[in-house]
Short mmCIF file of C-alpha atoms in Angstrom, two decimals:
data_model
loop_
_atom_site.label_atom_id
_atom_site.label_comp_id
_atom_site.label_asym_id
_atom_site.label_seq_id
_atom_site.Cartn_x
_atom_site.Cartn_y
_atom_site.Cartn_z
CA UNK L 1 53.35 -34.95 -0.81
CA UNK L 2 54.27 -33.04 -3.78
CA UNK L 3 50.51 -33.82 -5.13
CA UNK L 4 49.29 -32.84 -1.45
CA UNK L 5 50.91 -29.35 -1.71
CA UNK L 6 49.35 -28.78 -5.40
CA UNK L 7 45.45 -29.82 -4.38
CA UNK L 8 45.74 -27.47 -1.34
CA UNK L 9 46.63 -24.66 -3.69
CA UNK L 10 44.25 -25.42 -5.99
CA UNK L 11 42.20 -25.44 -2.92
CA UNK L 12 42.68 -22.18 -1.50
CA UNK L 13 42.64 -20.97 -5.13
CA UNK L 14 39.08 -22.27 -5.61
CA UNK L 15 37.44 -21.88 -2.41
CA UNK L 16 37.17 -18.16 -2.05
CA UNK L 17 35.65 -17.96 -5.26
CA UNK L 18 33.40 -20.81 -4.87
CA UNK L 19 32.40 -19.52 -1.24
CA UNK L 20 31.40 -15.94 -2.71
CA UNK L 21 28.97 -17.62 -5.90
CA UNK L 22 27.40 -19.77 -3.09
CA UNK L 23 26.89 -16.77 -0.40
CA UNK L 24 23.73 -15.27 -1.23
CA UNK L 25 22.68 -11.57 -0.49
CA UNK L 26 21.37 -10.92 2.94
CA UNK L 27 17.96 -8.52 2.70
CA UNK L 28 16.92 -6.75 5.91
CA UNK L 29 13.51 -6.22 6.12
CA UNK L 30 11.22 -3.91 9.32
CA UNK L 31 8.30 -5.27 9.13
CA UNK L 32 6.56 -8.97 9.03
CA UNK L 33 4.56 -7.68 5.89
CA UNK L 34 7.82 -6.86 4.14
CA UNK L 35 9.55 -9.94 5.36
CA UNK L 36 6.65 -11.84 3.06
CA UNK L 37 7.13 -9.67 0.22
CA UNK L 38 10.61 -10.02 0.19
CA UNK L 39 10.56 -13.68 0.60
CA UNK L 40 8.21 -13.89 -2.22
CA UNK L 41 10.14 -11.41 -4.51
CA UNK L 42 13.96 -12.98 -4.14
CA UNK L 43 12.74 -16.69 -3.86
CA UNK L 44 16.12 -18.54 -2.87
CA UNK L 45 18.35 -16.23 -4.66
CA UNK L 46 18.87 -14.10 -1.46
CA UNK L 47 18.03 -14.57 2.41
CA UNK L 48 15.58 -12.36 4.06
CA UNK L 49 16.63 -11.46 7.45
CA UNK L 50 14.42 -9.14 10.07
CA UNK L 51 16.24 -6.22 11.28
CA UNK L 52 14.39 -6.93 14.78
CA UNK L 53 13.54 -9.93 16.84
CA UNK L 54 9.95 -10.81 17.25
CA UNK L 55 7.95 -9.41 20.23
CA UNK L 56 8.93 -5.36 20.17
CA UNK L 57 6.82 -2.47 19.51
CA UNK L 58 8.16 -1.00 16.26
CA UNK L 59 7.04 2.37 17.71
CA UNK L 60 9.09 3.12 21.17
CA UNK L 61 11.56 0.59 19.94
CA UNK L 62 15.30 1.46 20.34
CA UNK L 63 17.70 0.08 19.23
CA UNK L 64 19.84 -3.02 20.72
CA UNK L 65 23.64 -4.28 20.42
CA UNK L 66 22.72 -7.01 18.18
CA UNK L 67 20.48 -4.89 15.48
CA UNK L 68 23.98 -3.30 14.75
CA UNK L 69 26.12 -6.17 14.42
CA UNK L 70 23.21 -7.48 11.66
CA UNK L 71 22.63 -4.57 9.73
CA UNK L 72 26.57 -4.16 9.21
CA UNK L 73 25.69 -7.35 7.46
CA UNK L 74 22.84 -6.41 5.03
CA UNK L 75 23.79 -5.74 1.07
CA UNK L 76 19.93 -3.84 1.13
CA UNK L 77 17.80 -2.89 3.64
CA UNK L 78 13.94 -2.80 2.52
CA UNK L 79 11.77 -0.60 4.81
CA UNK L 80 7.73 1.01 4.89
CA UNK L 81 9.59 4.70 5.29
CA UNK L 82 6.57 6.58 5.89
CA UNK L 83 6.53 6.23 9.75
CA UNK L 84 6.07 3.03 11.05
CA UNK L 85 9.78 1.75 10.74
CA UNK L 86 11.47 5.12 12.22
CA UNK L 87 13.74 2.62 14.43
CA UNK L 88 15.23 1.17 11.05
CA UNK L 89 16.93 4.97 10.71
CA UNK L 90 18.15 5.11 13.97
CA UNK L 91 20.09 1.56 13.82
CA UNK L 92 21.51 2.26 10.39
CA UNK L 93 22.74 5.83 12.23
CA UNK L 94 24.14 4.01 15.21
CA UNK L 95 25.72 1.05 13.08
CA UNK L 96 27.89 3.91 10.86
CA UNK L 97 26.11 2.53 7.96
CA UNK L 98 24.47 5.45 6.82
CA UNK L 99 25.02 6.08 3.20
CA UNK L 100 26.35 2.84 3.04
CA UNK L 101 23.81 0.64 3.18
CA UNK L 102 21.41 0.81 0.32
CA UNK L 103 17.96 1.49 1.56
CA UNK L 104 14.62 0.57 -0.58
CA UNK L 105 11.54 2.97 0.50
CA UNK L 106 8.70 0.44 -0.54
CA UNK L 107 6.03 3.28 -0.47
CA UNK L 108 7.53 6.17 -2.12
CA UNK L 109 5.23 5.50 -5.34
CA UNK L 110 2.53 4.83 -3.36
CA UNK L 111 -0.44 7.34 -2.34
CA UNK L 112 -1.19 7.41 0.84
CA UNK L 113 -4.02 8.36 2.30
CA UNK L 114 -4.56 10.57 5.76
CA UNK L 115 -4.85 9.06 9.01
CA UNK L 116 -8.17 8.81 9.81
CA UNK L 117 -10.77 10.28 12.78
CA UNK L 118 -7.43 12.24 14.36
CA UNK L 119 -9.47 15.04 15.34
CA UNK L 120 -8.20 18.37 16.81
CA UNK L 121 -4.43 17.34 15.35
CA UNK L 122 -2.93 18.03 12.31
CA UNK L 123 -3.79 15.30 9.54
CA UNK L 124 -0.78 12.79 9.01
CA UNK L 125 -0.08 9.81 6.20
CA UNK L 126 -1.36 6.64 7.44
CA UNK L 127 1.90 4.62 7.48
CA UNK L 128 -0.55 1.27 7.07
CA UNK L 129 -0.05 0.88 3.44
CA UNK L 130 0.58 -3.30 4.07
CA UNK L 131 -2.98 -4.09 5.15
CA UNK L 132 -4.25 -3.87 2.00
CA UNK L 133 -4.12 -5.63 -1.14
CA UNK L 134 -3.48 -3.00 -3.69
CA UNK L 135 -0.65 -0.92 -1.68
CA UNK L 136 0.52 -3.96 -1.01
CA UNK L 137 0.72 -4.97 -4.66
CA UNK L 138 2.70 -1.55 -5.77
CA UNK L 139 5.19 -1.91 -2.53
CA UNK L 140 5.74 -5.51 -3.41
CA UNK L 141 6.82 -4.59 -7.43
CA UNK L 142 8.33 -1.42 -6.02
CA UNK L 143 10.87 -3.93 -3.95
CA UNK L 144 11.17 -6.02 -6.97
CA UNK L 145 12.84 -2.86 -9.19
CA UNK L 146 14.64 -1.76 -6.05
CA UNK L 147 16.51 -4.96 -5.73
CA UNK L 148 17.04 -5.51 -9.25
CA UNK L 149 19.07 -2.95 -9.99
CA UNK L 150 21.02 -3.95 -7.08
CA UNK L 151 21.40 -7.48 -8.76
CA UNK L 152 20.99 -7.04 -12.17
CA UNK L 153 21.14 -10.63 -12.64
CA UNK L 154 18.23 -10.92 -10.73
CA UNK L 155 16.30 -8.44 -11.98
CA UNK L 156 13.95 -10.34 -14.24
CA UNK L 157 13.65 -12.82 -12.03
CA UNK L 158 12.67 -10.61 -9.10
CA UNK L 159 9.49 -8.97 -11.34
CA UNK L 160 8.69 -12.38 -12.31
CA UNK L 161 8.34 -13.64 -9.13
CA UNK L 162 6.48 -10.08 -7.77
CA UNK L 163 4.04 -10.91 -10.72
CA UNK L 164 3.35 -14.25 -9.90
CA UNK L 165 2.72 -13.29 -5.99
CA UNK L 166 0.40 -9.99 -7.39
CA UNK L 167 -1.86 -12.07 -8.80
CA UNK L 168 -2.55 -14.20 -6.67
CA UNK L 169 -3.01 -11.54 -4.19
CA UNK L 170 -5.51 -10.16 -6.53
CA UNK L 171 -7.03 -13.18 -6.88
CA UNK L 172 -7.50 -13.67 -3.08
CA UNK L 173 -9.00 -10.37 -3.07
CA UNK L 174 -11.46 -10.92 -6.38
CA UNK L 175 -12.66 -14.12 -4.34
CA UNK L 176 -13.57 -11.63 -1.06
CA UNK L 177 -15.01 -8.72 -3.47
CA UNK L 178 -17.55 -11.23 -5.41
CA UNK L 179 -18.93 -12.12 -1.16
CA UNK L 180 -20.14 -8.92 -1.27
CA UNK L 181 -20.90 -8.15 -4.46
CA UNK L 182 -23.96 -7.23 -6.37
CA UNK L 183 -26.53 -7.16 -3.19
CA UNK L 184 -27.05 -4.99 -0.68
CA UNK L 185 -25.46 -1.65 0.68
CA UNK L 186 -22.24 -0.39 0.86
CA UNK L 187 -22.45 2.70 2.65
CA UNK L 188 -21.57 1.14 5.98
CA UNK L 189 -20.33 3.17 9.11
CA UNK L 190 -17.41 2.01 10.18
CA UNK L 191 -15.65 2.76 13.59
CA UNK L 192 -11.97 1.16 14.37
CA UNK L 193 -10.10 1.37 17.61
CA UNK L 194 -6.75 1.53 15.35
CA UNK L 195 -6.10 3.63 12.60
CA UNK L 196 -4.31 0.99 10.55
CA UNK L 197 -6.97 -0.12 8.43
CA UNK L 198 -8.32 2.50 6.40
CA UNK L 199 -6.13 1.27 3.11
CA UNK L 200 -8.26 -2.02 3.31
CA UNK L 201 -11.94 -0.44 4.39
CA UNK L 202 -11.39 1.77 1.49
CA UNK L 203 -10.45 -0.80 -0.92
CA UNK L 204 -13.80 -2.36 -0.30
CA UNK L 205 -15.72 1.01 0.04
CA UNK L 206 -15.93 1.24 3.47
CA UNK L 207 -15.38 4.51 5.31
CA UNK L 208 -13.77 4.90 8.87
CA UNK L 209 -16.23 7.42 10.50
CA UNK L 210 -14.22 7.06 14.10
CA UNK L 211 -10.86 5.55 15.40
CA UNK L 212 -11.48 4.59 18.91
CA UNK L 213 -7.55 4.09 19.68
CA UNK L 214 -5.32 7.21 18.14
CA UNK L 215 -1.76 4.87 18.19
CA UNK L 216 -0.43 1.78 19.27
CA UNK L 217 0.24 0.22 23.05
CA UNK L 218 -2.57 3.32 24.51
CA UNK L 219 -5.30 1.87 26.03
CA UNK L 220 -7.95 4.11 26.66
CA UNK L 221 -8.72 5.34 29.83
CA UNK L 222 -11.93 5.85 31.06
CA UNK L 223 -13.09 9.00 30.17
CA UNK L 224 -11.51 8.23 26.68
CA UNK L 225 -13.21 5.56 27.06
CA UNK L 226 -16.68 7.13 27.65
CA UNK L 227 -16.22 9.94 24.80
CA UNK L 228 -15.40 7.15 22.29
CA UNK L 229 -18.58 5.29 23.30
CA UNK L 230 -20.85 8.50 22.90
CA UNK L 231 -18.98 9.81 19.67
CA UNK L 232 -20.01 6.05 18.32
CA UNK L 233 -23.80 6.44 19.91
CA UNK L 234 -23.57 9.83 18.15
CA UNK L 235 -21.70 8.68 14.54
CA UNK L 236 -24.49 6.08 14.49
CA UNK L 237 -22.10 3.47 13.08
CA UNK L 238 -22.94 -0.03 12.09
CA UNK L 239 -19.81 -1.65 12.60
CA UNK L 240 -16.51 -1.73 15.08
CA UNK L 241 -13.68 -3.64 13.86
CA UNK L 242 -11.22 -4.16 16.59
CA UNK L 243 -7.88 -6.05 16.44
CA UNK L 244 -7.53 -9.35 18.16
CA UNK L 245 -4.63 -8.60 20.10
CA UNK L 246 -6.89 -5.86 21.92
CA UNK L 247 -8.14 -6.12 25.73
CA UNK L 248 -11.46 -7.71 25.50
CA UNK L 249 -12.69 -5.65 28.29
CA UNK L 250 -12.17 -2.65 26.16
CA UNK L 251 -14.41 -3.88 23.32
CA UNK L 252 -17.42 -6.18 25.76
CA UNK L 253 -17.34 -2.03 27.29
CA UNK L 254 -18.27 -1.09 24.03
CA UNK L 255 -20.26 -3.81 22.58
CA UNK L 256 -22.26 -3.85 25.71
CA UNK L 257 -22.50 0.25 25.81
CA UNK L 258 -23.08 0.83 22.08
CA UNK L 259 -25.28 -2.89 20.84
CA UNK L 260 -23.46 -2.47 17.97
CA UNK L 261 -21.16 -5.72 16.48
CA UNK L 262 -17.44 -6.10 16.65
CA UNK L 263 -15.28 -7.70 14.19
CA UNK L 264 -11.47 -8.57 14.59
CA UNK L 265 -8.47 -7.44 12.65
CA UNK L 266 -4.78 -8.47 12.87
CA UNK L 267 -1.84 -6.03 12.22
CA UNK L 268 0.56 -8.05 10.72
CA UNK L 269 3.37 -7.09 13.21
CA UNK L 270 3.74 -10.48 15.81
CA UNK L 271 4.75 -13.71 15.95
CA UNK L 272 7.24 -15.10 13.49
CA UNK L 273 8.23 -13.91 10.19
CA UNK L 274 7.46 -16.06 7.61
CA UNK L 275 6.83 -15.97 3.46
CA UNK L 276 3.23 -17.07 4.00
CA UNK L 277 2.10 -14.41 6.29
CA UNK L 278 1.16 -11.86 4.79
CA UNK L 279 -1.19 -13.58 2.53
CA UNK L 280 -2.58 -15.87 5.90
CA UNK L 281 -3.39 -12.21 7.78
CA UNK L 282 -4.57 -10.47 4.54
CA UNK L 283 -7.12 -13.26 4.02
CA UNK L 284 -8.28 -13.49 7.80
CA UNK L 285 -8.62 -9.52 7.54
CA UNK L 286 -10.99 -9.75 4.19
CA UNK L 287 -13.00 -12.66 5.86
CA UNK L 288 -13.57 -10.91 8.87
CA UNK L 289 -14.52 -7.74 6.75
CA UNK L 290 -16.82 -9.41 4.33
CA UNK L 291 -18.35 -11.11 6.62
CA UNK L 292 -18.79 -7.95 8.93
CA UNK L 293 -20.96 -6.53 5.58
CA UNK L 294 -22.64 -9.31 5.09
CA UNK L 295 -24.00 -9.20 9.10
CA UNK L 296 -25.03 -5.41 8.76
CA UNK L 297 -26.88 -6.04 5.40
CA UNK L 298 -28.43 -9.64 7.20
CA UNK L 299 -27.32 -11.51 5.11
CA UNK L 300 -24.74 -13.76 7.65
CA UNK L 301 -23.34 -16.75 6.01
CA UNK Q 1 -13.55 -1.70 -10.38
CA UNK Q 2 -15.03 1.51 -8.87
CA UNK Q 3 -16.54 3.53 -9.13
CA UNK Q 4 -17.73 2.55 -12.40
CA UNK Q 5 -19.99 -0.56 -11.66
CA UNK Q 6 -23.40 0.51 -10.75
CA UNK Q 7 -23.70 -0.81 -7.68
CA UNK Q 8 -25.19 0.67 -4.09
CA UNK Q 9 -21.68 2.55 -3.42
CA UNK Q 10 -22.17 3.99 -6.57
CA UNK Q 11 -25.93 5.24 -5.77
CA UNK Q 12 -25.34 6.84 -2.69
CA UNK Q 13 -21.82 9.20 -3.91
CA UNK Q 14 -23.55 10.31 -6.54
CA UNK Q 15 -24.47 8.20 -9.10
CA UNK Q 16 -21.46 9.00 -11.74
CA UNK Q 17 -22.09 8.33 -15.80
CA UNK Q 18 -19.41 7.75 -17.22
CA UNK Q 19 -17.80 8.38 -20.95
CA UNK Q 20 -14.75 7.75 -22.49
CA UNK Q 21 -14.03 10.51 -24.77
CA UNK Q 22 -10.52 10.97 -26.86
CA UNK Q 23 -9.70 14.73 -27.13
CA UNK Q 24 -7.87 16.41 -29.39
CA UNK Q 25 -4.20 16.48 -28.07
CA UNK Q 26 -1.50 18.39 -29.54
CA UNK Q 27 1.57 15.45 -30.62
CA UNK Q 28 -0.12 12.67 -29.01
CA UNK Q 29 -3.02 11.08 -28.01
CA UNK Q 30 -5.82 11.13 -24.68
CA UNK Q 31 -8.10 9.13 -23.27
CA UNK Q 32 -10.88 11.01 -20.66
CA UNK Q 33 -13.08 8.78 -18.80
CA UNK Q 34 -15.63 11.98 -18.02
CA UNK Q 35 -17.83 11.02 -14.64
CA UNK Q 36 -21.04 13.32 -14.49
CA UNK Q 37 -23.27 13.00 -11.28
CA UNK Q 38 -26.78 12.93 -11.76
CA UNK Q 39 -27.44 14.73 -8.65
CA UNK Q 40 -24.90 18.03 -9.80
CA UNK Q 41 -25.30 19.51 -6.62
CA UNK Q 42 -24.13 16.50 -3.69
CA UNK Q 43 -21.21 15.11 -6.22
CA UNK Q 44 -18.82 17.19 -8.65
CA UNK Q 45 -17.37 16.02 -11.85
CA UNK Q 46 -14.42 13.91 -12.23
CA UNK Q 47 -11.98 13.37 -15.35
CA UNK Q 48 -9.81 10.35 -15.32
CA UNK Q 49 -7.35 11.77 -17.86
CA UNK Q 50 -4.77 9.17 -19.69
CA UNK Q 51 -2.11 11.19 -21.98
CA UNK Q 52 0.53 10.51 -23.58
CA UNK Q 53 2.94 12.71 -26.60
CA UNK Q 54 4.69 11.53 -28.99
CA UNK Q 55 8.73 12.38 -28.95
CA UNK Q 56 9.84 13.80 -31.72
CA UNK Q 57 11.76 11.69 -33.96
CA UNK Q 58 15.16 12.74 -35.49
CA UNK Q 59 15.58 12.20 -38.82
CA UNK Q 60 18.65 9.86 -38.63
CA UNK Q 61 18.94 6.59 -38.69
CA UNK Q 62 16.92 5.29 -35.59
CA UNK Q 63 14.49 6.44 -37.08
CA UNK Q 64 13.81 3.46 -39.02
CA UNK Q 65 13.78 1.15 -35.45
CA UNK Q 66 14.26 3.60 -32.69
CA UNK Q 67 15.45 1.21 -29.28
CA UNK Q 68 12.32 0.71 -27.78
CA UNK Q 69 13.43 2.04 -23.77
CA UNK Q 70 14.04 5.26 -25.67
CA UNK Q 71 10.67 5.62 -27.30
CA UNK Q 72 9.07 5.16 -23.83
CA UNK Q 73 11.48 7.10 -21.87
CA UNK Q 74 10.65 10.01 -23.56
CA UNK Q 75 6.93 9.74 -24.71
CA UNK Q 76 5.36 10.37 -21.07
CA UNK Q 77 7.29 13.86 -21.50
CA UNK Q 78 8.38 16.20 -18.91
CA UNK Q 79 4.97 18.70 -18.49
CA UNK Q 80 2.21 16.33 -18.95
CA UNK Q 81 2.04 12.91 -16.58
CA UNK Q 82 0.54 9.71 -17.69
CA UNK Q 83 -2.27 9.84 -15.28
CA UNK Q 84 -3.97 12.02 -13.81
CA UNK Q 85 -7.35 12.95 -11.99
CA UNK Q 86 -9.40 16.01 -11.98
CA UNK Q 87 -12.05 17.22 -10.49
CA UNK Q 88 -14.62 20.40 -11.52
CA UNK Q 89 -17.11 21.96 -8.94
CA UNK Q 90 -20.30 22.13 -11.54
CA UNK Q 91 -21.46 18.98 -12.73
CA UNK Q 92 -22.78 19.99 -16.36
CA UNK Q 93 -19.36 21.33 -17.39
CA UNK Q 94 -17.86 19.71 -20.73
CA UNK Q 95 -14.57 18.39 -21.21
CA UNK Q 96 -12.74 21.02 -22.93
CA UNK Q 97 -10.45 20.56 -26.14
CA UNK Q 98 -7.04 20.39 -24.88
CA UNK Q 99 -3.58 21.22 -26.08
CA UNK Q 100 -1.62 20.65 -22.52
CA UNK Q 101 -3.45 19.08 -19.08
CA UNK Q 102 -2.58 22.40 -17.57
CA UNK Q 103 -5.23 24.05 -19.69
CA UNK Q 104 -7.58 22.23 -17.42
CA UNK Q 105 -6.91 24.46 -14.66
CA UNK Q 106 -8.14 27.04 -17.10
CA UNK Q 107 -10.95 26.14 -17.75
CA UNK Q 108 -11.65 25.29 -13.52
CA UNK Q 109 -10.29 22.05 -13.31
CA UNK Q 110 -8.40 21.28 -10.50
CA UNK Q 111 -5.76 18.50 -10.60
CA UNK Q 112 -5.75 15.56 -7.38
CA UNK Q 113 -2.53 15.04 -6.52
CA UNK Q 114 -1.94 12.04 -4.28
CA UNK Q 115 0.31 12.59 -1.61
CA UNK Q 116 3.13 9.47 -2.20
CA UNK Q 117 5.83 7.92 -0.01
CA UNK Q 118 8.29 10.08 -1.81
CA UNK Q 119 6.70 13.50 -0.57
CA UNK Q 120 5.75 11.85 2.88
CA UNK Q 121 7.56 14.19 6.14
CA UNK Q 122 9.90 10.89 7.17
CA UNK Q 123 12.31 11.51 9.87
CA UNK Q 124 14.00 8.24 8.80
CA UNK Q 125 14.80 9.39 4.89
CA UNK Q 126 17.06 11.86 4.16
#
């Protein structure tokens, strides 16, 4: 009994301790983009948790009962900050964890670039800096020092593991470059019906002459419609690249108005969060671009 | 990487040459990648600028093996950034001798500043 007594104490001595070395940190994260980058940069030294369930638009979204009880729960919270995670703000507000929680800005070294084909408003930074490889790239080593001197531990470890991931975004991106490399023209008119891709157009050179769509969840309506299809006839561009999620009516309207080709991007922003996709919509999003220049030079693989 | 390969991008803004040059910079050293368009009066002149100064070392006894963080901490120095891009509106102007970046703007340079994260309006940063 006696013995009994002693190997509970040393029980309740040891577990507490033992409980805190095994709980890992818990990372919120916005976005699906940062949920990769995250994954990728803390490995299994910390658990990556979204901030929001799947299947909301980030950009009306307000915030729900459970969002607070989670982000009380966060040791870091790692967010785009540059407009397309404004909700993130307003939880942290409503959860009383403001100043509390700390709060990693992935694009504050980054330069942005203006939104694009916004005409008659004023020109604002295009928040879109995770469809791309290179933005992507500084974001993903800018979380790495963020969280690092949070967990100093961790730090090398973090950079390491952001290293390992940059190349082989760089990689992926080398392989898409060399497609369209070294033949044929670059100076390809580009229209998008969402303004979230001029980071990656312009890594590859291309420029987006007019954005069909000026924000998320607005279709257009007809008479939008109609200008957009005779400020394309009139921009004389070669290329439309829509996003896959978009009504196909919308685009056959075009295609069928305009004779000019339509390609398909994806946003990065449904279905579940995982480590690998990032890199899985990155790659579809240089495939669908190459091969768009390849088609306007005829050269179609 | 562009816009240095000579490729059809390259043609059609303007058909850049470009030189690497290293300027005379007071307490350090410079690297300027000069880019001169062929056709002066589509495309102006860019200057990809690289500097970085020296920090002047104390005569004690780091001086023999000053810690490393301290040596880098201090060479990018508080005027002149590491990197920085300039443009000039005349295409057959020479890179001028410099003693400080900001006697570019002398000499009708103008500085690009990107606009970062950091300086982006946010209504979610305070």
């Amino acid at each position: 009994m006696r013995l009994l007594g002693v190997l509970m104490a040393a029980a309740l001595l040891v577990s507490p301790g033992a409980a805190l070395a095994q709980a890992k940190p818990k990372i919120g994260v916005t976005l699906h983009p940062y949920y990769s980058f995250v994954a990728h940069v803390v490995g299994d030294r910390a658990e990556v948790v979204p901030l929001i369930k799947v299947g909301f638009n980030v950009h009306n979204y307000e915030p729900q009962p459970d969002d607070l009880k989670r982000v009380m729960d966060f040791d870091a919270l790692v967010t785009n900050g540059v407009g397309h995670d404004a909700f993130a703000a307003k939880i942290v507000q409503a959860a009383g964890m403001d100043g509390k929680l700390p709060i990693i800005y992935a694009n504050d070294g980054v330069a942005l670039i203006a939104t694009a084909g916004y005409e008659g408003e004023r020109k604002v930074p295009n928040s879109h800096t995770f469809v791309s490889i290179t933005a992507s790239i500084q974001q993903l080593y800018a979380i790495a020092e963020g969280l690092g001197k949070l967990h100093p531990d961790n730090a090398a470890y973090y950079r390491q593991n952001a290293r390992a991931f940059a190349t082989k975004l760089r990689q992926l991106k080398a392989r898409y470059a060399q497609r369209i490399a070294g033949g044929g023209d670059m100076r390809i008119k580009v229209a998008t019906i969402h303004g979230g891709y001029d980071y990656l157009l312009q890594e590859f050179g291309l420029e987006v002459t007019a954005v069909i769509e000026p924000a998320h969840g607005l279709s257009p309506s007809a008479s939008q419609l109609r200008d957009t299809i005779n400020k394309i006839k009139s921009a004389d561009v070669n290329v439309i690249f829509s996003e896959i999620e978009f009504p196909d009516q919308v685009i056959d309207t075009i295609r069928n108005e305009t004779g000019i080709r339509v390609y398909s991007f994806v946003h990065i922003s449904d279905g579940p969060y995982t480590k690998e996709k990032f890199e899985e919509a990155i790659e579809y999003n240089m495939k669908q671009l190459t091969d768009a220049v390849l088609d306007v030079r005829g050269q179609k693989p | 990487m562009p816009p240095f390969p000579q490729d059809a991008m390259w043609e059609g803004r303007g058909r850049h040459a470009w030189t690497a040059d290293r300027p005379d910079y007071a307490g350090g050293h410079a690297v300027v990648y000069l880019g001169r368009s062929a056709s002066t009066k589509d495309a102006r002149t860019f200057a990809l600028v690289l500097a970085h100064r020296h920090p002047p070392v104390p005569p004690s006894k780091e001086t023999r093996d000053p810690p490393r963080e301290k040596a880098e901490g201090a060479a990018a120095g508080p005027a002149d950034a590491f990197f920085t891009v300039w443009i000039h509106p005349t295409g057959d102007t020479p890179f001028p001798p410099i003693a400080k970046l900001a006697d570019l703007a002398q000499a009708g340079w103008k500085e690009i500043v990107p606009v970062r994260g950091a300086d982006a309006p946010k209504g979610d940063k305070k």
